[in-house]
Tab-separated table of C-alpha atoms and ligand atoms in Angstrom:
chain	number	residue	atom	x	y	z
A	201	MET	CA	-9.465	-8.270	7.121
A	202	GLY	CA	-9.638	-6.403	3.799
A	203	THR	CA	-9.132	-2.823	3.113
A	204	ASP	CA	-11.405	-0.159	4.557
A	205	SER	CA	-14.068	1.159	2.203
A	206	SER	CA	-17.011	3.411	2.724
A	207	MET	CA	-18.540	2.906	-0.749
A	208	GLN	CA	-21.171	0.164	-1.012
A	209	PRO	CA	-19.346	-2.328	-3.232
A	210	LEU	CA	-20.861	-3.558	-6.484
A	211	GLY	CA	-20.976	-7.343	-6.945
A	212	PRO	CA	-22.723	-10.282	-8.605
A	213	GLY	CA	-26.453	-9.688	-8.832
A	214	ASP	CA	-26.261	-5.940	-8.838
A	215	ARG	CA	-27.677	-3.953	-11.741
A	216	GLY	CA	-28.165	-0.377	-12.787
A	217	PRO	CA	-26.254	2.677	-14.120
A	218	ALA	CA	-23.275	2.099	-11.731
A	219	VAL	CA	-22.818	-1.367	-13.206
A	220	ALA	CA	-23.056	0.132	-16.720
A	221	ASP	CA	-20.247	2.528	-15.710
A	222	VAL	CA	-18.085	-0.457	-14.684
A	223	HIS	CA	-18.842	-2.161	-17.954
A	224	ALA	CA	-17.719	0.867	-19.901
A	225	ALA	CA	-14.435	1.016	-17.966
A	226	LEU	CA	-13.789	-2.664	-18.484
A	227	ARG	CA	-14.549	-2.354	-22.258
A	228	ALA	CA	-12.175	0.580	-22.567
A	229	LEU	CA	-9.461	-1.690	-21.121
A	230	THR	CA	-10.583	-4.468	-23.559
A	231	LEU	CA	-11.296	-6.711	-20.548
A	232	LEU	CA	-14.883	-7.041	-21.777
A	233	PRO	CA	-15.908	-7.318	-25.411
A	234	ALA	CA	-17.761	-4.372	-26.941
A	235	ALA	CA	-21.468	-4.805	-26.313
A	236	GLY	CA	-24.148	-4.715	-29.016
A	237	SER	CA	-26.177	-1.531	-28.728
A	238	ALA	CA	-29.376	-3.458	-28.143
A	239	GLU	CA	-27.881	-5.417	-25.262
A	240	GLU	CA	-27.900	-2.562	-22.784
A	241	ALA	CA	-30.389	-0.204	-24.266
A	242	SER	CA	-31.324	0.897	-20.729
A	243	LEU	CA	-28.633	1.627	-18.144
A	244	ASP	CA	-30.924	0.133	-15.492
A	245	GLU	CA	-30.669	-3.234	-17.212
A	246	ALA	CA	-26.829	-3.468	-16.957
A	247	ALA	CA	-26.193	-6.554	-14.895
A	248	TYR	CA	-23.166	-7.653	-12.860
A	249	ASP	CA	-22.935	-11.058	-14.523
A	250	PRO	CA	-20.203	-13.793	-14.175
A	251	ALA	CA	-18.371	-12.256	-17.181
A	252	THR	CA	-18.164	-8.933	-15.286
A	253	GLU	CA	-16.947	-10.612	-12.146
A	254	LEU	CA	-14.245	-12.517	-14.088
A	255	ALA	CA	-13.094	-9.311	-15.796
A	256	VAL	CA	-12.971	-7.440	-12.428
A	257	ARG	CA	-10.979	-10.260	-10.858
A	258	HIS	CA	-8.511	-10.166	-13.750
A	259	PHE	CA	-8.160	-6.376	-13.398
A	260	GLN	CA	-7.619	-6.657	-9.657
A	261	GLN	CA	-5.040	-9.329	-10.130
A	262	VAL	CA	-2.964	-7.347	-12.626
A	263	ARG	CA	-3.272	-4.182	-10.533
A	264	GLY	CA	-2.181	-5.716	-7.217
A	265	LEU	CA	-5.560	-4.993	-5.600
A	266	THR	CA	-7.381	-7.396	-3.316
A	267	VAL	CA	-8.947	-9.942	-5.700
A	268	ASP	CA	-12.571	-10.341	-4.688
A	269	GLY	CA	-14.374	-9.807	-7.985
A	270	ARG	CA	-16.291	-6.849	-6.531
A	271	VAL	CA	-16.014	-3.137	-7.227
A	272	GLY	CA	-15.374	-1.236	-3.991
A	273	GLU	CA	-13.869	2.207	-3.633
A	274	GLU	CA	-10.324	1.280	-4.462
A	275	THR	CA	-11.169	-0.875	-7.503
A	276	TYR	CA	-13.563	1.722	-8.736
A	277	ARG	CA	-10.850	4.389	-8.565
A	278	ALA	CA	-8.277	2.120	-10.110
A	279	LEU	CA	-10.713	1.512	-12.969
A	280	SER	CA	-11.267	5.231	-13.554
A	281	GLU	CA	-7.502	5.902	-13.344
A	282	ALA	CA	-6.705	3.178	-15.865
A	283	ARG	CA	-8.739	4.949	-18.539
A	284	TRP	CA	-6.184	7.687	-18.939
A	285	SER	CA	-3.192	7.272	-21.191
A	286	LEU	CA	-0.374	9.833	-21.657
A	287	GLY	CA	-1.501	12.534	-24.030
A	288	ASP	CA	-5.247	12.289	-23.312
A	289	ARG	CA	-5.200	15.468	-21.216
A	290	LEU	CA	-2.945	18.220	-19.957
A	291	LEU	CA	-1.262	17.182	-16.712
A	292	HIS	CA	-0.401	19.721	-14.080
A	293	HIS	CA	-0.236	20.013	-10.264
A	294	ASP	CA	-3.552	20.764	-8.607
A	295	PRO	CA	-2.880	20.882	-4.846
A	296	VAL	CA	-6.631	20.718	-4.015
A	297	ARG	CA	-7.659	17.860	-6.315
A	298	PRO	CA	-4.459	16.081	-7.450
A	299	MET	CA	-4.681	14.489	-10.899
A	300	ARG	CA	-4.560	10.679	-10.717
A	301	GLY	CA	-4.225	8.178	-13.516
A	302	ASP	CA	-2.138	5.833	-15.528
A	303	ASP	CA	-1.014	8.781	-17.672
A	304	VAL	CA	0.551	10.284	-14.529
A	305	THR	CA	2.249	6.946	-13.714
A	306	ASN	CA	3.639	6.903	-17.234
A	307	LEU	CA	4.928	10.439	-16.984
A	308	GLN	CA	6.607	9.798	-13.599
A	309	ASP	CA	8.144	6.574	-14.991
A	310	ARG	CA	9.492	8.447	-18.067
A	311	LEU	CA	11.012	11.243	-15.918
A	312	HIS	CA	12.720	8.751	-13.636
A	313	GLU	CA	14.123	6.912	-16.661
A	314	LEU	CA	15.569	10.199	-17.818
A	315	GLY	CA	17.194	10.774	-14.386
A	316	TYR	CA	14.756	13.274	-12.922
A	317	ASP	CA	13.420	12.923	-9.396
A	318	ALA	CA	9.636	13.098	-9.748
A	319	GLY	CA	8.801	11.498	-6.409
A	320	PRO	CA	7.297	8.076	-6.019
A	321	VAL	CA	5.810	6.470	-9.177
A	322	ASP	CA	2.320	6.407	-7.751
A	323	GLY	CA	0.047	7.855	-10.401
A	324	VAL	CA	-0.659	10.980	-8.372
A	325	PHE	CA	0.575	14.298	-9.841
A	326	GLY	CA	2.021	15.955	-6.699
A	327	ALA	CA	4.521	18.726	-5.942
A	328	GLU	CA	7.465	16.364	-6.553
A	329	THR	CA	6.159	15.349	-9.964
A	330	GLU	CA	5.850	19.015	-10.834
A	331	ALA	CA	9.414	19.763	-9.643
A	332	GLY	CA	10.767	16.864	-11.723
A	333	LEU	CA	8.781	17.953	-14.756
A	334	ARG	CA	9.998	21.580	-14.438
A	335	ALA	CA	13.575	20.430	-14.163
A	336	PHE	CA	13.182	18.346	-17.322
A	337	GLN	CA	11.573	21.201	-19.185
A	338	ARG	CA	14.345	23.642	-18.155
A	339	ASP	CA	17.067	21.235	-19.284
A	340	TYR	CA	15.410	20.668	-22.675
A	341	GLY	CA	14.739	24.313	-23.480
A	342	LEU	CA	10.979	24.065	-23.007
A	343	THR	CA	8.756	26.529	-21.185
A	344	SER	CA	9.277	25.431	-17.557
A	345	ASP	CA	5.623	25.660	-16.529
A	346	GLY	CA	5.206	22.337	-14.815
A	347	THR	CA	2.401	21.436	-17.252
A	348	CYS	CA	2.731	18.405	-19.426
A	349	GLY	CA	1.244	19.481	-22.771
A	350	PRO	CA	1.927	18.664	-26.420
A	351	ALA	CA	5.445	20.188	-26.631
A	352	THR	CA	6.638	18.343	-23.493
A	353	LEU	CA	5.074	15.108	-24.734
A	354	ARG	CA	6.892	15.461	-28.072
A	355	ALA	CA	10.161	15.978	-26.225
A	356	LEU	CA	9.568	12.988	-23.962
A	357	ARG	CA	8.780	10.794	-26.942
A	358	GLN	CA	11.759	11.900	-28.979
A	359	LEU	CA	14.210	11.000	-26.209
A	360	GLY	CA	15.419	7.452	-26.288
A	361	ARG	CA	15.369	5.288	-23.223
A	362	LYS	CA	18.568	6.350	-21.550
A	363	VAL	CA	18.452	4.439	-18.358
A	364	THR	CA	17.916	0.706	-18.171
A	365	GLY	CA	17.743	-1.475	-15.041
A	366	GLY	CA	17.098	0.019	-11.615
A	367	ARG	CA	15.053	3.144	-11.195
A	368	PRO	CA	17.249	6.033	-10.042
A	369	GLN	CA	14.653	7.222	-7.556
A	370	LEU	CA	14.440	3.808	-5.933
A	371	LEU	CA	18.200	3.514	-5.830
A	372	ARG	CA	18.365	6.895	-4.108
A	373	GLN	CA	15.807	5.647	-1.578
A	374	SER	CA	18.067	2.706	-0.683
A	375	ALA	CA	21.149	4.909	-0.487
A	376	SER	CA	19.622	7.329	1.997
A	377	PHE	CA	18.943	4.439	4.284
A	378	VAL	CA	22.497	3.203	4.218
A	379	GLU	CA	23.854	6.709	5.063
A	380	SER	CA	21.631	7.289	8.030
A	381	GLY	CA	23.571	6.000	11.013
A	382	PRO	CA	23.562	3.076	13.404
A	383	HIS	CA	20.906	3.775	16.069
A	384	LEU	CA	17.249	4.552	16.227
A	385	ILE	CA	17.635	7.979	17.845
A	386	GLY	CA	15.958	10.541	15.596
A	387	ARG	CA	14.016	7.865	13.712
A	388	ARG	CA	10.320	8.661	13.375
A	389	ILE	CA	8.171	5.595	13.113
A	390	VAL	CA	4.378	5.635	12.678
A	391	VAL	CA	2.575	2.545	13.945
A	392	ASP	CA	-0.979	2.179	12.582
A	393	PRO	CA	-3.350	-0.151	14.404
A	394	GLY	CA	-6.101	-1.106	11.957
A	395	HIS	CA	-9.836	-0.407	12.469
A	396	GLY	CA	-10.912	1.273	15.740
A	397	GLY	CA	-13.898	2.983	17.273
A	398	THR	CA	-17.110	1.393	15.997
A	399	ASP	CA	-15.121	-0.558	13.372
A	400	THR	CA	-14.004	-3.536	15.355
A	401	GLY	CA	-12.615	-5.578	12.536
A	402	PHE	CA	-12.975	-9.325	12.990
A	403	THR	CA	-14.532	-10.362	16.287
A	404	ALA	CA	-13.753	-13.646	18.061
A	405	GLY	CA	-15.883	-13.967	21.234
A	406	GLU	CA	-15.089	-10.873	23.329
A	407	THR	CA	-11.883	-10.175	21.433
A	408	THR	CA	-11.885	-7.687	18.583
A	409	GLU	CA	-9.199	-7.278	16.009
A	410	ALA	CA	-9.254	-3.495	16.735
A	411	ASP	CA	-8.386	-3.961	20.436
A	412	LEU	CA	-5.825	-6.653	19.752
A	413	VAL	CA	-3.801	-4.629	17.231
A	414	LEU	CA	-3.975	-1.542	19.451
A	415	ASP	CA	-2.465	-3.593	22.282
A	416	LEU	CA	0.166	-4.824	19.914
A	417	ALA	CA	0.852	-1.289	18.659
A	418	SER	CA	1.383	-0.060	22.232
A	419	ARG	CA	3.886	-2.843	22.947
A	420	ILE	CA	5.722	-2.035	19.731
A	421	GLU	CA	5.704	1.670	20.636
A	422	GLY	CA	7.288	0.822	24.012
A	423	ARG	CA	10.077	-1.300	22.487
A	424	LEU	CA	10.915	1.203	19.739
A	425	ALA	CA	10.805	4.186	22.119
A	426	ALA	CA	13.157	2.357	24.483
A	427	ALA	CA	15.618	1.956	21.620
A	428	GLY	CA	15.547	5.733	20.995
A	429	ALA	CA	13.024	6.049	18.186
A	430	THR	CA	10.187	8.553	18.184
A	431	VAL	CA	6.946	6.670	17.721
A	432	TYR	CA	3.457	7.821	16.884
A	433	LEU	CA	0.262	5.773	16.813
A	434	THR	CA	-2.370	6.761	14.260
A	435	ARG	CA	-5.302	6.237	16.604
A	436	GLY	CA	-6.475	5.744	20.131
A	437	ARG	CA	-9.057	3.196	21.302
A	438	HIS	CA	-12.142	5.167	20.235
A	439	GLN	CA	-11.036	6.583	16.889
A	440	ASP	CA	-11.382	5.144	13.453
A	441	PRO	CA	-9.387	7.317	11.061
A	442	THR	CA	-9.896	6.894	7.352
A	443	PRO	CA	-6.987	5.447	5.353
A	444	ALA	CA	-6.327	8.945	4.031
A	445	GLU	CA	-6.218	10.334	7.542
A	446	ARG	CA	-3.748	7.592	8.585
A	447	THR	CA	-1.408	8.135	5.727
A	448	GLY	CA	-1.799	11.949	5.978
A	449	PHE	CA	-0.770	11.710	9.596
A	450	ALA	CA	2.375	9.740	8.752
A	451	ASN	CA	3.243	12.135	5.917
A	452	HIS	CA	2.739	15.130	8.128
A	453	ALA	CA	4.903	13.580	10.883
A	454	ARG	CA	7.584	13.095	8.191
A	455	ALA	CA	7.958	9.478	9.378
A	456	ASP	CA	10.853	7.324	8.233
A	457	LEU	CA	8.781	4.206	8.389
A	458	PHE	CA	5.066	3.248	8.496
A	459	LEU	CA	3.807	-0.011	9.898
A	460	SER	CA	0.155	-0.922	9.768
A	461	LEU	CA	-1.154	-3.760	11.946
A	462	HIS	CA	-3.993	-6.205	11.266
A	463	THR	CA	-4.918	-9.777	12.060
A	464	ASP	CA	-6.582	-11.803	9.340
A	465	ALA	CA	-9.650	-13.963	9.338
A	466	HIS	CA	-11.128	-16.486	6.870
A	467	SER	CA	-14.310	-18.538	6.625
A	468	SER	CA	-12.095	-21.610	6.446
A	469	GLU	CA	-10.861	-22.342	9.948
A	470	HIS	CA	-7.678	-23.923	8.427
A	471	ALA	CA	-6.346	-20.507	7.276
A	472	ARG	CA	-3.554	-19.380	9.523
A	473	GLY	CA	-0.150	-17.580	9.586
A	474	VAL	CA	1.647	-14.300	9.087
A	475	ALA	CA	1.782	-12.228	5.885
A	476	SER	CA	3.169	-8.817	5.060
A	477	TYR	CA	2.430	-6.329	2.243
A	478	TYR	CA	4.427	-3.540	0.636
A	479	TYR	CA	3.698	-1.107	-2.141
A	480	GLY	CA	4.092	-2.579	-5.599
A	481	THR	CA	2.202	-3.647	-8.689
A	482	GLY	CA	3.922	-7.032	-9.017
A	483	SER	CA	5.154	-6.000	-12.455
A	484	GLY	CA	7.574	-3.051	-12.176
A	485	ALA	CA	7.099	-0.167	-9.765
A	486	SER	CA	7.681	-1.084	-6.184
A	487	SER	CA	9.221	0.245	-2.989
A	488	THR	CA	12.552	-1.508	-2.446
A	489	VAL	CA	12.838	-0.487	1.190
A	490	GLY	CA	9.205	-1.364	1.798
A	491	GLU	CA	9.754	-4.832	0.372
A	492	GLN	CA	12.916	-5.253	2.415
A	493	PHE	CA	11.113	-4.271	5.634
A	494	ALA	CA	8.123	-6.402	4.785
A	495	ASN	CA	10.473	-9.412	4.512
A	496	LEU	CA	12.452	-8.547	7.687
A	497	VAL	CA	9.447	-8.043	9.930
A	498	ARG	CA	7.622	-11.157	8.678
A	499	ARG	CA	10.725	-13.338	9.085
A	500	GLU	CA	11.416	-12.052	12.592
A	501	VAL	CA	7.842	-12.674	13.655
A	502	VAL	CA	7.735	-16.164	12.118
A	503	ALA	CA	11.135	-17.109	13.610
A	504	ARG	CA	10.106	-16.027	17.113
A	505	THR	CA	6.506	-17.248	17.207
A	506	GLY	CA	6.563	-20.395	15.027
A	507	MET	CA	3.470	-19.092	13.205
A	508	LEU	CA	3.028	-20.161	9.563
A	509	ASP	CA	4.962	-18.074	7.020
A	510	LEU	CA	2.630	-16.796	4.335
A	511	GLY	CA	5.161	-14.600	2.567
A	512	SER	CA	5.319	-10.922	1.548
A	513	HIS	CA	3.316	-9.564	-1.297
A	514	PRO	CA	3.158	-6.294	-3.363
A	515	LYS	CA	-0.135	-4.452	-3.171
A	516	THR	CA	-1.377	-1.100	-4.439
A	517	TRP	CA	-3.611	-0.356	-1.488
A	518	ASP	CA	-3.905	3.370	-0.817
A	519	LEU	CA	-2.375	2.849	2.634
A	520	LEU	CA	0.842	1.652	1.012
A	521	ARG	CA	0.751	3.870	-2.011
A	522	THR	CA	-0.032	7.307	-0.572
A	523	THR	CA	2.473	7.135	2.285
A	524	ARG	CA	5.614	9.007	1.326
A	525	MET	CA	7.946	6.739	3.355
A	526	PRO	CA	8.451	2.955	3.180
A	527	ALA	CA	5.158	1.439	4.330
A	528	VAL	CA	4.275	-2.086	5.297
A	529	ARG	CA	1.144	-3.802	6.463
A	530	LEU	CA	1.617	-6.847	8.752
A	531	ASP	CA	-1.258	-9.326	9.038
A	532	CYS	CA	-0.213	-11.087	12.157
A	533	GLY	CA	-2.127	-14.414	12.425
A	534	TYR	CA	-5.700	-15.442	11.844
A	535	LEU	CA	-8.141	-14.701	14.638
A	536	SER	CA	-10.451	-17.266	12.944
A	537	HIS	CA	-7.869	-20.079	13.462
A	538	PRO	CA	-8.050	-21.835	16.805
A	539	VAL	CA	-4.295	-22.020	17.457
A	540	ASP	CA	-3.460	-18.546	16.001
A	541	ARG	CA	-6.226	-17.146	18.189
A	542	LEU	CA	-4.854	-18.772	21.362
A	543	LEU	CA	-1.394	-17.429	20.582
A	544	LEU	CA	-2.678	-13.887	19.901
A	545	LEU	CA	-4.725	-13.909	23.123
A	546	ASP	CA	-1.535	-14.492	25.065
A	547	ALA	CA	0.021	-11.220	26.149
A	548	ARG	CA	3.516	-12.828	26.179
A	549	LEU	CA	3.131	-13.738	22.488
A	550	ARG	CA	2.233	-10.122	21.737
A	551	SER	CA	5.360	-8.953	23.578
A	552	THR	CA	7.306	-11.438	21.492
A	553	VAL	CA	5.862	-9.912	18.299
A	554	ALA	CA	6.847	-6.470	19.588
A	555	SER	CA	10.407	-7.695	20.059
A	556	ALA	CA	10.369	-9.113	16.553
A	557	VAL	CA	9.278	-5.761	15.107
A	558	LEU	CA	12.038	-3.985	17.015
A	559	ALA	CA	14.612	-6.443	15.694
A	560	ALA	CA	13.316	-5.917	12.108
A	561	VAL	CA	13.506	-2.115	12.437
A	562	GLN	CA	17.061	-2.367	13.781
A	563	ARG	CA	18.057	-4.649	10.890
A	564	LEU	CA	16.625	-2.165	8.469
A	565	PHE	CA	18.417	0.874	9.858
A	566	LEU	CA	21.626	-0.731	11.173
A	567	PRO	CA	24.555	-1.193	8.825
A	568	ALA	CA	24.969	-4.778	7.649
A	569	GLU	CA	28.034	-5.553	9.785
A	570	ALA	CA	26.131	-4.791	12.935
A	571	ASP	CA	23.279	-7.104	11.937
A	572	PRO	CA	21.923	-8.870	14.987
A	573	PRO	CA	21.409	-12.679	14.729
A	574	THR	CA	17.985	-13.817	13.474
A	575	GLY	CA	15.344	-14.139	16.204
A	576	THR	CA	15.296	-17.240	18.294
A	577	PHE	CA	12.156	-19.371	18.493
A	578	VAL	CA	10.493	-18.526	21.818
A	579	LEU	CA	7.521	-20.654	22.897
A	580	PRO	CA	4.839	-18.554	24.465
A	581	GLY	CA	4.657	-19.475	28.126
A	582	ARG	CA	8.393	-19.878	28.483
A	583	SER	CA	9.512	-16.337	27.692
B	79	ZN	ZN1	-8.212	-5.807	9.562
């Protein structure tokens, strides 16, 4: 199922001031042509027409958002953030309402290129961005106030691009994983069963996605804990935390790894298989460890269950982007597909998936020479 959203999404057929706002954002990004003044004399007349939908789809595609042609909470925020370019405003750290935008992404990118650790390139001006900016200002003889104003911008623009190729911060992220020992003792892993409480996710007969992924999460918790890891679940049966609460929990727990669990569903009953998602825009910034784990976990699940391999994909969902550790979402089969559903309803298959996740986590944390062999194909019913 798609990402959680509490805002009533805008889509084809809608009209009014909110649609006018979307038009303005799309025009600023030159995704829609400038409108004649007579065309939308009244904001109430602004209509979500096919051209709007096409432009929104294009924007979502480029941004690594779910492409549905509608403007929900995430797309709306991404549209607002895309309006900012570096130099439009003073950038500084506001702990209460952190500044977000493409100008922040640009600044973080620039600092990383110059060799400063400004935290993840996520477009959110946090404490790490401030620390990186202050370090840069100190080194270049500027007032080290952590605010990106005209003088700092000038300095950033005057400096040539010194680093090409891999991003230093991402390389550091890989290195810390290599150094951190051969077992899971001391590893903190947050497992996030999707939905919960009144949000059941997709429902197939008496089975809800929410219950299924909670069961799966408990099995994974058991396997990982037995291997020495410390495991936290983001919710119980009756809770439905917001995405921000889920990622906040993982950040607060200082987790080493975050795994969100969903099953998928589609109106076509032919859709089936296993997909995984990691943070990335598809054109540049991404989490290398996240991508690595997304591939490992999907391959292990596919190898052990025989479910269809739908690949790993970069996404900019908040769940992946606001977690400060490598984060992956696994969509384990389609509850709307007759065979996938039968498999998922089998408790032994769910135990097999838990074993696959354990193997993937071990592969991620174990040094290469201790790599266990790839999972064996186990038919449910025989394990
Ligand atoms: Zn879901």
